[in-house]
PDB file of C-alpha atoms in Angstrom:
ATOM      1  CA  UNK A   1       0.000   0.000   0.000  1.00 59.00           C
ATOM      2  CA  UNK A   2       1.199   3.658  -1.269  1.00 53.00           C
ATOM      3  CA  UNK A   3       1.224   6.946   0.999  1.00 56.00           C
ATOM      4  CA  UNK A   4      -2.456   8.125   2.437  1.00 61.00           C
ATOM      5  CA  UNK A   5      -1.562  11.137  -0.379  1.00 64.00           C
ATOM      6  CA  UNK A   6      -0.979   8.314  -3.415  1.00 73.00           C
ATOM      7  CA  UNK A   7      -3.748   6.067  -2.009  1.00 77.00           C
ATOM      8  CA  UNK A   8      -6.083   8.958  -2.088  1.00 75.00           C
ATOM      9  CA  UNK A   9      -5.485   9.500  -5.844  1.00 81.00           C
ATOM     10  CA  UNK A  10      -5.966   5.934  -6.536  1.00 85.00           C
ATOM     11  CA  UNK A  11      -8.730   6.068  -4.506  1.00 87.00           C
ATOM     12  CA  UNK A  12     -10.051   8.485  -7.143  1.00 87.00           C
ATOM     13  CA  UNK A  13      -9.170   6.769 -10.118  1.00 88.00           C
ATOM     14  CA  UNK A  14     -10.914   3.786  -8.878  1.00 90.00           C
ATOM     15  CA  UNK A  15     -13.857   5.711  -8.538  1.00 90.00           C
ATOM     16  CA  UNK A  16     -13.887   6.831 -12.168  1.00 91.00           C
ATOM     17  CA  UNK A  17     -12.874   3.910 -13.739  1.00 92.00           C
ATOM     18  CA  UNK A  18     -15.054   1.804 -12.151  1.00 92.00           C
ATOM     19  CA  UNK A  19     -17.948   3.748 -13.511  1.00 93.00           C
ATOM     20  CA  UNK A  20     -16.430   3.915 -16.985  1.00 94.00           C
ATOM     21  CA  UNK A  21     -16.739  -0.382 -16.242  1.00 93.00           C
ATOM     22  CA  UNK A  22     -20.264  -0.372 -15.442  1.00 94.00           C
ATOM     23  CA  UNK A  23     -21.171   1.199 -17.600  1.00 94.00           C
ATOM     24  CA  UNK A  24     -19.449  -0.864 -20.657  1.00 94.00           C
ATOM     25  CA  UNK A  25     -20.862  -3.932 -18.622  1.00 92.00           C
ATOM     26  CA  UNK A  26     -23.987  -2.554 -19.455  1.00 91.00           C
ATOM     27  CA  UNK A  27     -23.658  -1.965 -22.744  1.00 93.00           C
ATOM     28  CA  UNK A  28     -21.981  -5.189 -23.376  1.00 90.00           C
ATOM     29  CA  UNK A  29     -24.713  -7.209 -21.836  1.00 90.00           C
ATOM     30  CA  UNK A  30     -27.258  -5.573 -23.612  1.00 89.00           C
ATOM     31  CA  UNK A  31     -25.483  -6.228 -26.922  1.00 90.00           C
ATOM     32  CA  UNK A  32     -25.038 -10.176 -25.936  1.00 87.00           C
ATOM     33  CA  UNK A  33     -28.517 -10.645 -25.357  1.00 85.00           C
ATOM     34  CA  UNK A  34     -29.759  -8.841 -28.277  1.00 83.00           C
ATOM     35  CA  UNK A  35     -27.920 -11.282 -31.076  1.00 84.00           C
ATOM     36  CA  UNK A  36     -27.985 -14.424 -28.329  1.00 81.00           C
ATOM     37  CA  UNK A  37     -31.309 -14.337 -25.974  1.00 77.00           C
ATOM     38  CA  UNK A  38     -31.615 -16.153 -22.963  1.00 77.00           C
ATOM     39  CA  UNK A  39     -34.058 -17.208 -20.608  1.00 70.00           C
ATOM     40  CA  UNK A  40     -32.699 -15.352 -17.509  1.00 74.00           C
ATOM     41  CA  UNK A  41     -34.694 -12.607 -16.918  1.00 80.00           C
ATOM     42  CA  UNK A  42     -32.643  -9.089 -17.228  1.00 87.00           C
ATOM     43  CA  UNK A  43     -33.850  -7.540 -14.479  1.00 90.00           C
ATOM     44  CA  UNK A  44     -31.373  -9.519 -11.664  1.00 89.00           C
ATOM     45  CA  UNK A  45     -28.441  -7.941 -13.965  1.00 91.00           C
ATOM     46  CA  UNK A  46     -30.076  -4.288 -14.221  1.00 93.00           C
ATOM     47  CA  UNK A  47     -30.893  -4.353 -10.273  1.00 93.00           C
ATOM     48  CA  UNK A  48     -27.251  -5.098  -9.800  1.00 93.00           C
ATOM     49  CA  UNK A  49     -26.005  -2.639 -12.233  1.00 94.00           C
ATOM     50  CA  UNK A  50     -27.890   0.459 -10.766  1.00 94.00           C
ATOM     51  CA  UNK A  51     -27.190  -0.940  -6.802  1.00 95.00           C
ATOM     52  CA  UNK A  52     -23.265  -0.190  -8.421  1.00 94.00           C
ATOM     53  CA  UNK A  53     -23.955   2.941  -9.854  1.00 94.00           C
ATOM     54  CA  UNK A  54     -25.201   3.940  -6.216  1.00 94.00           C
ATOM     55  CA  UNK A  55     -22.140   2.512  -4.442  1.00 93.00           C
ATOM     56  CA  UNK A  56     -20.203   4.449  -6.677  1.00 92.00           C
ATOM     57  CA  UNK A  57     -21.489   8.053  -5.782  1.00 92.00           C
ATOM     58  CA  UNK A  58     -21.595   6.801  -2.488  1.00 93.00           C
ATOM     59  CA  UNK A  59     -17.754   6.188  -2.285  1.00 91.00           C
ATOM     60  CA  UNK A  60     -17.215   9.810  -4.082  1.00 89.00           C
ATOM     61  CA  UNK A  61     -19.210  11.055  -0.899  1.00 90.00           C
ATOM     62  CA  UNK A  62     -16.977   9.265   1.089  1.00 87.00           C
ATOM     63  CA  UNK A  63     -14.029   9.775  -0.532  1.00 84.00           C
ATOM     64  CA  UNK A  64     -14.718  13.688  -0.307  1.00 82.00           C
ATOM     65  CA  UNK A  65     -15.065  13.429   3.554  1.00 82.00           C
ATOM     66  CA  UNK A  66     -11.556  12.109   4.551  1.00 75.00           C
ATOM     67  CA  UNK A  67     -12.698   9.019   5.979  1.00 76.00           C
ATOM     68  CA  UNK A  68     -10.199   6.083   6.741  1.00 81.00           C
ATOM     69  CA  UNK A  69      -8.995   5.590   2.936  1.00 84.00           C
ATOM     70  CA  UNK A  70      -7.178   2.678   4.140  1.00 85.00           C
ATOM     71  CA  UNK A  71     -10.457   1.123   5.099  1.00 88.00           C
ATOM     72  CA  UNK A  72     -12.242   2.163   2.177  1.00 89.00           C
ATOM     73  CA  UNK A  73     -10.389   0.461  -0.009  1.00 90.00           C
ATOM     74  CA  UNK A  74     -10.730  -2.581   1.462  1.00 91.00           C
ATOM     75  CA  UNK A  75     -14.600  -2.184   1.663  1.00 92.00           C
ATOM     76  CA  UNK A  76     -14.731  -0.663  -2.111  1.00 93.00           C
ATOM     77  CA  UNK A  77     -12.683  -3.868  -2.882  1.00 94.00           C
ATOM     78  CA  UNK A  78     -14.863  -6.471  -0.959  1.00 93.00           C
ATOM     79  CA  UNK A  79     -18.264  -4.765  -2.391  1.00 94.00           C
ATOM     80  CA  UNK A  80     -16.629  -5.352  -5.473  1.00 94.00           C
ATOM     81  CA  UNK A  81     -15.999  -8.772  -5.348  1.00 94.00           C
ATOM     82  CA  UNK A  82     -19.320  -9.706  -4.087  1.00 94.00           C
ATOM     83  CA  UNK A  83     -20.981  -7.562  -7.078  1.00 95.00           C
ATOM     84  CA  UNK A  84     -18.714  -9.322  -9.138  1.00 95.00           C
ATOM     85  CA  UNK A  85     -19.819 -12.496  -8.154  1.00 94.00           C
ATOM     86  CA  UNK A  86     -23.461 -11.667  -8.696  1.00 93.00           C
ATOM     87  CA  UNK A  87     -23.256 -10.402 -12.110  1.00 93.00           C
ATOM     88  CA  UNK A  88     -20.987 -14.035 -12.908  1.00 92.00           C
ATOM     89  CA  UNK A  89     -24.270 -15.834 -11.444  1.00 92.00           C
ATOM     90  CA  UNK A  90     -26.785 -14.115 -13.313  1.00 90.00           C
ATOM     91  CA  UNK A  91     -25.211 -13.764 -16.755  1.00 88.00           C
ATOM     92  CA  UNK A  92     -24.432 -17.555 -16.573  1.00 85.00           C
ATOM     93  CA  UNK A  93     -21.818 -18.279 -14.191  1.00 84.00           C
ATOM     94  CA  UNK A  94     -19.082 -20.755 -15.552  1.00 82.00           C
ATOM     95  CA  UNK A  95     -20.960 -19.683 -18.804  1.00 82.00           C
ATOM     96  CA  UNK A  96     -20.612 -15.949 -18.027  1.00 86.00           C
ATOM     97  CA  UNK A  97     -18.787 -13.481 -20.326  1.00 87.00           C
ATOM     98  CA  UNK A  98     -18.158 -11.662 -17.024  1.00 91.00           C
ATOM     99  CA  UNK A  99     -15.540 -13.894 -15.656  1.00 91.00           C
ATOM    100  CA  UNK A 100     -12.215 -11.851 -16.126  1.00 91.00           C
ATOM    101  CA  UNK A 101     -13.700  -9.259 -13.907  1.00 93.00           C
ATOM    102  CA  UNK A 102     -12.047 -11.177 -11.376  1.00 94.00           C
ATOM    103  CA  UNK A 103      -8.952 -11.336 -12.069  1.00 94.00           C
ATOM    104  CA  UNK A 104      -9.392  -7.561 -12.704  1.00 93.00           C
ATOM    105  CA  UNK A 105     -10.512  -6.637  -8.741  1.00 94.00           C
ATOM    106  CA  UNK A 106      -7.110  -8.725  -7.884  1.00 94.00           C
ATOM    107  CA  UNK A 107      -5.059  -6.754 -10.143  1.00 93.00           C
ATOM    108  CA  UNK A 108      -6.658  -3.501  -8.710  1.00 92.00           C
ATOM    109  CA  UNK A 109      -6.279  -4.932  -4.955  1.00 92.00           C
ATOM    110  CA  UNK A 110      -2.870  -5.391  -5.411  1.00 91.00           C
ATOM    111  CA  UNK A 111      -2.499  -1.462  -6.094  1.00 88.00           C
ATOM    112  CA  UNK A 112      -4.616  -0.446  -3.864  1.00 88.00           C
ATOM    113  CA  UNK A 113      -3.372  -3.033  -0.634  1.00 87.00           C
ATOM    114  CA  UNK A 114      -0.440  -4.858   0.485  1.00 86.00           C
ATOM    115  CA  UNK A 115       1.032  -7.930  -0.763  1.00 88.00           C
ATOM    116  CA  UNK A 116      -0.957  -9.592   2.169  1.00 91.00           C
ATOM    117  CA  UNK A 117      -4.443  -7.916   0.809  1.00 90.00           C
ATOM    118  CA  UNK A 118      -4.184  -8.872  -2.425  1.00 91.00           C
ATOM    119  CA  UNK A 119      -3.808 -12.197  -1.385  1.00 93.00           C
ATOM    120  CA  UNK A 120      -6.594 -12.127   0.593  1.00 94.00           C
ATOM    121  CA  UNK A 121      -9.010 -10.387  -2.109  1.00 93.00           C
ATOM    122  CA  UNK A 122      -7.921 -13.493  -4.412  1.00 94.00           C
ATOM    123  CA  UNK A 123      -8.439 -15.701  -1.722  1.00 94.00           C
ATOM    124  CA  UNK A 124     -12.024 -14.526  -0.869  1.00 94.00           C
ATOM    125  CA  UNK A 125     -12.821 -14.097  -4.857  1.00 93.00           C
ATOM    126  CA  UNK A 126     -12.100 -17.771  -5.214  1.00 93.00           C
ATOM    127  CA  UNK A 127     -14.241 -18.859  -1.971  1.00 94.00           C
ATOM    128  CA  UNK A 128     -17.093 -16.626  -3.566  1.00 93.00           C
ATOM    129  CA  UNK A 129     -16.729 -17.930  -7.340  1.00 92.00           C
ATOM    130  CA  UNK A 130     -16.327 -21.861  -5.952  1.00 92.00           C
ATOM    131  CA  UNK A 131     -19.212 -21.241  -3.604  1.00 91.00           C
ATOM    132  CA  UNK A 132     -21.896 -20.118  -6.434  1.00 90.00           C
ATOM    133  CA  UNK A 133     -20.712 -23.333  -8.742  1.00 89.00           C
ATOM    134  CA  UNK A 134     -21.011 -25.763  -5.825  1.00 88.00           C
ATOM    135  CA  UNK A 135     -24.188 -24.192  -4.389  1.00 88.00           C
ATOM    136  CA  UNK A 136     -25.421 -23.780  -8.168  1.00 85.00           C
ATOM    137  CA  UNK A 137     -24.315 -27.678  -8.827  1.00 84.00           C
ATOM    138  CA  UNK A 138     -25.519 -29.103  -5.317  1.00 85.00           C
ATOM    139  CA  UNK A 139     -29.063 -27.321  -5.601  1.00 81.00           C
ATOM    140  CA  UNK A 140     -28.248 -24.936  -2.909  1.00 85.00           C
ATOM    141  CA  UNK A 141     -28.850 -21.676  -5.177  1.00 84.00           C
ATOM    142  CA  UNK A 142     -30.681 -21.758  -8.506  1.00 83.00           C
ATOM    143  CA  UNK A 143     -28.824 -21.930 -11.207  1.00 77.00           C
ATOM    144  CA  UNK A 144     -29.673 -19.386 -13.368  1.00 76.00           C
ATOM    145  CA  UNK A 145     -28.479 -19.786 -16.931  1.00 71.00           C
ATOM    146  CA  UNK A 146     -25.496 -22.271 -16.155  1.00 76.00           C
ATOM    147  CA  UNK A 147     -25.730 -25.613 -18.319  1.00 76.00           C
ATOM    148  CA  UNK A 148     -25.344 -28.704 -15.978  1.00 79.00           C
ATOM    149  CA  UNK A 149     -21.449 -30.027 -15.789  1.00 79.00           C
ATOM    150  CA  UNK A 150     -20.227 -32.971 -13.967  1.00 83.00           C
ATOM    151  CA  UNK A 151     -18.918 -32.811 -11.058  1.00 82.00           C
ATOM    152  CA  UNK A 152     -15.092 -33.486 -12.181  1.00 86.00           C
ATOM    153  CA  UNK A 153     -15.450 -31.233 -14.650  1.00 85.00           C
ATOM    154  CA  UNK A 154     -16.613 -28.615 -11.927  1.00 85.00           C
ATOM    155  CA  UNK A 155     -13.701 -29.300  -9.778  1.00 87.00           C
ATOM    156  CA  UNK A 156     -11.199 -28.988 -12.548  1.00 89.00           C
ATOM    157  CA  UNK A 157     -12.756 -25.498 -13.577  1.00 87.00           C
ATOM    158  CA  UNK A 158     -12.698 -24.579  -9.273  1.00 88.00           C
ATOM    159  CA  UNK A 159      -8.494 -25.533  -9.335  1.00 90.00           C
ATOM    160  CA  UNK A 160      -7.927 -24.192 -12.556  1.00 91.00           C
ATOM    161  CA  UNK A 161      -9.655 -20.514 -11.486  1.00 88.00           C
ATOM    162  CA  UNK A 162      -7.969 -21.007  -7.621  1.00 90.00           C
ATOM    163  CA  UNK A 163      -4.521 -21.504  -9.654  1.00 92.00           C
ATOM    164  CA  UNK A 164      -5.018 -18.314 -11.691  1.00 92.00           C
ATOM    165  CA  UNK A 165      -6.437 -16.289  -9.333  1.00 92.00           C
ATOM    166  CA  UNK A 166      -3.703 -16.620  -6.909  1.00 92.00           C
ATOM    167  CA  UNK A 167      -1.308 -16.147 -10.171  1.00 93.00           C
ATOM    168  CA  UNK A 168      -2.681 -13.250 -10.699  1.00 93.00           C
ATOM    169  CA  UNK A 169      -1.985 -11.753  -7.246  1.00 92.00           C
ATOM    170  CA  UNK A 170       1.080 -12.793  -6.799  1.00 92.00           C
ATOM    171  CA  UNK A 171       2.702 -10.927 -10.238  1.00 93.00           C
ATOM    172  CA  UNK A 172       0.016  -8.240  -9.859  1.00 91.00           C
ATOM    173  CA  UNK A 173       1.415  -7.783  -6.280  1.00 88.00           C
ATOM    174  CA  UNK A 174       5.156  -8.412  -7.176  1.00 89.00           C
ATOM    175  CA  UNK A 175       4.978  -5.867  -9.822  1.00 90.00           C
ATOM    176  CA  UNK A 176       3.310  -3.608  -8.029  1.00 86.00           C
ATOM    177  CA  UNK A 177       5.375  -3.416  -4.880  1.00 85.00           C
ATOM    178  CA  UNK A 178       8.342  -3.334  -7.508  1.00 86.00           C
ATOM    179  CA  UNK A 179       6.712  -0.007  -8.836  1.00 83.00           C
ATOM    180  CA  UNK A 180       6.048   1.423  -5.477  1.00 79.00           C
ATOM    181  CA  UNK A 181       9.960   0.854  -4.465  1.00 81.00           C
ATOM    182  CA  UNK A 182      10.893   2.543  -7.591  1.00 84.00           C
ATOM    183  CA  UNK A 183       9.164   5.524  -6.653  1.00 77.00           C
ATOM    184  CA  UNK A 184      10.427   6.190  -3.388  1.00 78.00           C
ATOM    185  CA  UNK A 185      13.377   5.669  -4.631  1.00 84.00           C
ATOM    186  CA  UNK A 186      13.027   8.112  -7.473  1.00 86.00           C
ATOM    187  CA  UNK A 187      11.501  10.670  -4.637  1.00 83.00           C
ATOM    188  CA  UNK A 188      14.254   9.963  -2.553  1.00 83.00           C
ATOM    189  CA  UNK A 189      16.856  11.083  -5.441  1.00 87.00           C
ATOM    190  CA  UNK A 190      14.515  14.319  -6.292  1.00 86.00           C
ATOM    191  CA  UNK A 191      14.793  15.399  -3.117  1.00 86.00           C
ATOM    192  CA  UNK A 192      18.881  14.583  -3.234  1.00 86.00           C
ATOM    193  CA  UNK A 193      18.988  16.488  -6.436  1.00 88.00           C
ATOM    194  CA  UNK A 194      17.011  19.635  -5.041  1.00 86.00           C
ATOM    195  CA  UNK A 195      19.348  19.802  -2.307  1.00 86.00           C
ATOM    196  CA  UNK A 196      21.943  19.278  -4.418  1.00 88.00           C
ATOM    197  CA  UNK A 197      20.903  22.694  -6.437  1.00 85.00           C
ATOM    198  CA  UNK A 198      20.368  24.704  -4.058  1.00 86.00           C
ATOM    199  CA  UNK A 199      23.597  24.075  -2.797  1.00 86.00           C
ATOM    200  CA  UNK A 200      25.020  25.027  -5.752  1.00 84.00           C
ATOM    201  CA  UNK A 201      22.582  28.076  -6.010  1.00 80.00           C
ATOM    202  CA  UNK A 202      23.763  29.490  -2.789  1.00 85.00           C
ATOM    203  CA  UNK A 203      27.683  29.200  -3.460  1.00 85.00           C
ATOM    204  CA  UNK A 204      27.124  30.523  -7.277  1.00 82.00           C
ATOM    205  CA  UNK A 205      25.344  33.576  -5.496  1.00 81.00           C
ATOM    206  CA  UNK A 206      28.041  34.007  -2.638  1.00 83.00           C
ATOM    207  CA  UNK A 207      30.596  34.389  -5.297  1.00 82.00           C
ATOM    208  CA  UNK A 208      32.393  37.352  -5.109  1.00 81.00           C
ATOM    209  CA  UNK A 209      32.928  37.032  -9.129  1.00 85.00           C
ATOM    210  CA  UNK A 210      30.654  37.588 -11.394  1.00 86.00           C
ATOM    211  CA  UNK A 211      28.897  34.297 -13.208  1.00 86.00           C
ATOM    212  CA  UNK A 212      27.185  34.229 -16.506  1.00 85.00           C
ATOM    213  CA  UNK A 213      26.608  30.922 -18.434  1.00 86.00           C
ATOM    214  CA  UNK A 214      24.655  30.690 -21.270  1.00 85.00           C
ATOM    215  CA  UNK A 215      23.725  27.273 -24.131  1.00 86.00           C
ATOM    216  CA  UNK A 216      25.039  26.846 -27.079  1.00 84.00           C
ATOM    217  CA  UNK A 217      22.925  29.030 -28.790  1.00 84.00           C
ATOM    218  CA  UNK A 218      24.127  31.584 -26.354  1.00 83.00           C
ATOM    219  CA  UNK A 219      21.383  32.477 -24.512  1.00 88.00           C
ATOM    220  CA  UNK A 220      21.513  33.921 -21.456  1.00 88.00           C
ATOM    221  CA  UNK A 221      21.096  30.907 -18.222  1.00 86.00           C
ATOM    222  CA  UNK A 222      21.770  32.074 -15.357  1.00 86.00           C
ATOM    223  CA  UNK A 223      23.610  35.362 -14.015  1.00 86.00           C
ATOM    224  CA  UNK A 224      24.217  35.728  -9.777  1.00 87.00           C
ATOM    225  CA  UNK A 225      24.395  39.240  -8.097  1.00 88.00           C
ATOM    226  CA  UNK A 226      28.190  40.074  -8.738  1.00 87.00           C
ATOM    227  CA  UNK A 227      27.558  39.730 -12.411  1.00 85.00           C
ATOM    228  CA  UNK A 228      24.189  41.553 -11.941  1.00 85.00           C
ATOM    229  CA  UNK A 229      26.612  44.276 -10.304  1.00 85.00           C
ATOM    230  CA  UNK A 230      29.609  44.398 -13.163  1.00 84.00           C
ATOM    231  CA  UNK A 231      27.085  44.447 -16.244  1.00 83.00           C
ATOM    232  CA  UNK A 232      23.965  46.876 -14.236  1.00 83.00           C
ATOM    233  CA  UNK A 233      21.788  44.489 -15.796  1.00 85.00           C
ATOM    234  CA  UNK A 234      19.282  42.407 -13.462  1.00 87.00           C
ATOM    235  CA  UNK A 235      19.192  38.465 -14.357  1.00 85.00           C
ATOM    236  CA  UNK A 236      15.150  38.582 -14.884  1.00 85.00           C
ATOM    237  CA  UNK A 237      15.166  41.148 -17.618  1.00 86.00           C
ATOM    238  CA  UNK A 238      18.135  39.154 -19.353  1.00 86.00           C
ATOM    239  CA  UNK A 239      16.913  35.697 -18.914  1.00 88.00           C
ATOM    240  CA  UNK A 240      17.053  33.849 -22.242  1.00 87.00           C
ATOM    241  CA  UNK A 241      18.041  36.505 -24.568  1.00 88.00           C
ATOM    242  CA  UNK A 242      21.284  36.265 -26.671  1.00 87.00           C
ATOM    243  CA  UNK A 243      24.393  36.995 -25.425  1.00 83.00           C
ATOM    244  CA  UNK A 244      25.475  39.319 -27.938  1.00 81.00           C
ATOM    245  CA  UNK A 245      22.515  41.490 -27.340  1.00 82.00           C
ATOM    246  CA  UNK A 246      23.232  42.101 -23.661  1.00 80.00           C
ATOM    247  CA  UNK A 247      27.110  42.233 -23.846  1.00 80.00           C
ATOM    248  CA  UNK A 248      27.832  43.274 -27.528  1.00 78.00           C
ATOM    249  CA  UNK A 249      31.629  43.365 -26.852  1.00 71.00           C
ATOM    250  CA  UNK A 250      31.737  40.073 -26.097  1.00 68.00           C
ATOM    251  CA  UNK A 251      33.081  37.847 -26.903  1.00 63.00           C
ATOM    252  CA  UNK A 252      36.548  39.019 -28.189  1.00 56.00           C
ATOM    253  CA  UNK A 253      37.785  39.250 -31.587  1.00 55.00           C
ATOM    254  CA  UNK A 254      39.195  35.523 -32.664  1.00 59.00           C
ATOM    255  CA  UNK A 255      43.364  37.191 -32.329  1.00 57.00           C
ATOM    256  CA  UNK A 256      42.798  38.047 -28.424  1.00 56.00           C
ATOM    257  CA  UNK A 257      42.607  34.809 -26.375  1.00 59.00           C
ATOM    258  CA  UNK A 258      41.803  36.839 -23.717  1.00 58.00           C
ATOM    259  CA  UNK A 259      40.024  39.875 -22.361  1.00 59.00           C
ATOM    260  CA  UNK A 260      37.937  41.836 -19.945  1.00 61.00           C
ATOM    261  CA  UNK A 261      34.930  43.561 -20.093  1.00 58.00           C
TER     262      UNK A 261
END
């Protein structure tokens, strides 16, 4: 897990993207069942797709009030995973075009949570997914839309999705804790470089001598006080002209190696 500062802005993110995948849910769905209809009634699907909508403007709310970010992105990823699971059982569970949205709330739990969380979401999306196809199976829910399977079959598809699931978290998790150490470090060496100049800014300006560097087009870089003092010129009004045009003598004629101005 990031700073409360970068979990905040993913916080945000997750907020709009999520949104931005209901919505093509929706659309999706509604394209599936107009070129394949089925007998599962698309009001279940619709009644979770507008109970997400409403979680969604409720987490903005949230969001906006400061509230324990840490803890609402563990219950923004939970919620998640049990909407997930609903739209997989009504939109045909094994049979569901919906079933990669799994392994998308892992790969978002890993950048949101710790190593240890993103385990845990993967752990509790498998326990979900393998409880609707045993309770679907078994009798204990309905099953809506799912074509019957036998029951090796069904615990062959249960390892395969616990083996991919955890997969997932694991490089989802590795790279992202890779990505996080990368940017501390990279903040760490921004702050060692601003030091670093303004280090440098304070002995260039303590000079008694005056300084005055310019590119290679000879524009005007950087000039400290003395050289403000020697040419009556102040460094703001010179910034980024040429050379020449501030100090027409200079430089020297080719024959003098050497001079002062």
């Amino acid at each position: 897990m990031g700073t409360t500062r970068q979990l905040h802005d993913w916080l945000s993110w997750l907020i709009k993207v999520r949104i931005l995948v209901i919505t093509f849910l929706l659309g999706l769905e509604l394209v599936i069942r107009h070129f394949s209809p089925t007998a599962v009634s698309i009001t279940y699907f619709l009644s979770l797709i507008v109970f997400w909508y409403t979680l969604s403007i409720l987490y903005a709310i949230l969001r906006s009030l400061g509230l324990d970010e840490p803890l609402q992105a563990y219950v923004q990823i939970t919620l998640d995973l049990v909407l997930v699971t609903g739209v997989v059982y009504v939109t045909g569970g094994l049979d569901s075009h919906f079933l990669s949205l799994y392994p998308l709330t892992i790969i978002v739990a890993s950048i949101l949570l710790t190593r240890r969380g993103a385990f845990l979401v993967a752990a509790s999306g498998f326990i979900l997914f393998a409880a609707l196809l045993e309770g679907a199976y078994f009798g204990v829910v309905r099953p809506l839309g799912m074509q019957p399977i036998e029951l090796r079959t069904l615990q062959a598809y249960i390892s395969i999705n616990l083996f991919a699931f955890l997969a997932v978290a694991y490089l989802a998790s590795h790279l992202a804790q890779s990505l996080r150490e990368t940017g501390v470090e990279l903040q760490d060496k921004r702050g060692e470089l601003a030091d670093l100049q303004v280090f440098n800014e304070n002995i260039i300006r303590s000079m008694g001598g005056g300084l005055l560097t310019s590119d290679l087009q000879g524009r005007i870089l950087l000039m400290n006080p003395a050289a403000e003092a020697i040419t009556g010129r102040r460094f703001r009004d010179v910034n980024g002209l040429p050379l020449a045009k501030v100090l027409p003598d200079f430089p020297p004629p080719q024959p003098v190696p050497r001079r002062e101005i």
